[in-house]
Amino acid sequence: MANLTTARDIPVLVVSSAASSERRVNPSWSISQLKVKLESVTGIPPAAQALTLRLPDRQQGSPISSDDEDHTQIGAWLSTYVEIHGPIVLKAPTRPGNQATTNRSATAMQVASTDPATANVIPPLSSVPKYEMPMETYSSLSDTVLAYKKSHRIGRFDPHAPEIEQKKAAVLWDEIDTASHLTEITVGARCILAPSSIRRGTVAYVGLVPEIAGIGPWIGVELDEPAGKNDGSVAGKRYFDCKPQYGVFVRPERVEVGDWKVLGLEEDDDNDLDEI
């Protein structure tokens, strides 16, 4: 076996049910050394760890073990980047241009506990009590973002804020009444969503949506294709009916009404478009 004492560390992301952090693994480590270091991440004692190597092009994994784990280097199993699945997951950090580490070839090691009593030693972070500062305490502090906004009269602390908000809402309602300077935005009207002329649909709702942050009206559109965000409902409240992913709510300035025909649809109702 080749000696890997000069090998460079491999950057990996350690993800477990309890925590997530980046680690660097050196191929020159022995199996025993790796297990010792993984204990602080997984909570599994080295003696109870079982490692399994999984290659991208193979469904079956091969155990990472040796009769002499103290002197067997893990570089014999590792490639340039590693991904460990199981109680913990090691992934190479995503590089620019890569959608995800799982989209490219990766060598996988599964880390499991042979002792059920040690499988969940470290509780998940979601179960750990966290401190939440009372709003009264936060409001009384002088070095917070809230205090800065108050002292500089920013946003809702601006004495003219209500007037400004009303003007913004009036502009949005005016957009509805004069869309395209030709036709009003009304329920049932065909439209496109700017800046693209491909996303087309039918206006299904015009009005306020308190569940969405921001003042003024929103336009609910039932799209011709499943390129939306919802089924016509927001936070459990329904504003119109449509199939999932066919509904979307946008501001009036993005809606251009007119005689927009449906693109790419056949007369046969059985020919449904695939979502892309």
XYZ file of C-alpha atoms in Angstrom, residues 44-136:
93
model
C -20.830 7.157 18.048
C -17.854 5.625 19.867
C -15.059 4.432 17.547
C -15.526 0.822 18.608
C -19.183 0.946 17.529
C -18.635 2.607 14.138
C -19.111 0.594 10.954
C -17.910 2.271 7.735
C -19.090 1.275 4.277
C -17.779 2.664 0.985
C -20.296 3.357 -1.807
C -19.192 4.286 -5.318
C -21.435 6.365 -7.646
C -21.662 3.619 -10.271
C -22.307 0.770 -7.843
C -25.326 -0.034 -5.747
C -23.526 -2.370 -3.388
C -21.136 -0.937 -0.835
C -17.871 -2.390 0.378
C -16.951 -2.300 4.080
C -14.055 -0.097 5.132
C -12.310 -2.311 7.595
C -9.017 -3.996 8.212
C -7.491 -6.477 10.590
C -5.032 -3.712 11.456
C -7.088 -0.486 11.455
C -4.362 1.339 13.385
C -1.987 1.121 10.415
C -4.379 1.036 7.430
C -4.755 4.458 5.785
C -8.171 5.624 4.636
C -6.596 6.962 1.444
C -6.899 3.437 0.093
C -10.683 3.994 -0.139
C -10.999 7.758 -0.644
C -11.055 9.595 -3.959
C -10.587 13.375 -4.362
C -13.910 14.137 -2.706
C -15.993 12.014 -0.393
C -19.617 11.838 0.621
C -20.626 10.005 3.745
C -24.255 8.931 4.201
C -25.975 7.449 7.205
C -25.991 8.962 10.679
C -23.605 11.546 9.163
C -23.082 12.802 5.634
C -19.836 14.208 4.275
C -20.144 16.204 1.068
C -17.678 18.196 -0.954
C -18.696 21.884 -0.773
C -20.679 23.041 -3.785
C -18.546 24.855 -6.351
C -19.753 27.687 -8.611
C -21.485 26.203 -11.610
C -22.446 22.997 -9.828
C -26.093 22.606 -8.917
C -25.353 20.261 -6.045
C -22.683 17.894 -4.901
C -24.999 14.960 -5.497
C -25.163 15.845 -9.200
C -21.589 14.830 -9.815
C -19.618 11.674 -9.119
C -18.948 11.145 -5.449
C -17.502 8.400 -3.311
C -19.786 7.615 -0.392
C -19.060 6.161 3.015
C -21.855 5.114 5.313
C -21.222 5.526 9.017
C -23.473 3.396 11.199
C -23.460 2.328 14.816
C -23.236 -1.325 15.705
C -24.516 -0.420 19.174
C -28.189 0.733 19.177
C -27.621 2.490 22.484
C -25.224 4.949 20.799
C -27.232 5.570 17.616
C -28.843 8.796 18.872
C -26.468 10.032 21.543
C -26.487 13.622 20.243
C -30.044 15.037 20.123
C -31.123 16.998 17.027
C -30.712 20.768 17.287
C -34.459 21.253 16.820
C -35.042 19.585 20.197
C -32.546 21.765 22.076
C -34.171 24.676 23.978
C -33.112 28.040 22.569
C -33.141 31.497 24.073
C -35.685 33.919 22.630
C -35.423 37.536 23.690
C -38.769 39.065 24.714
C -39.887 41.879 22.424
C -40.080 44.245 25.394
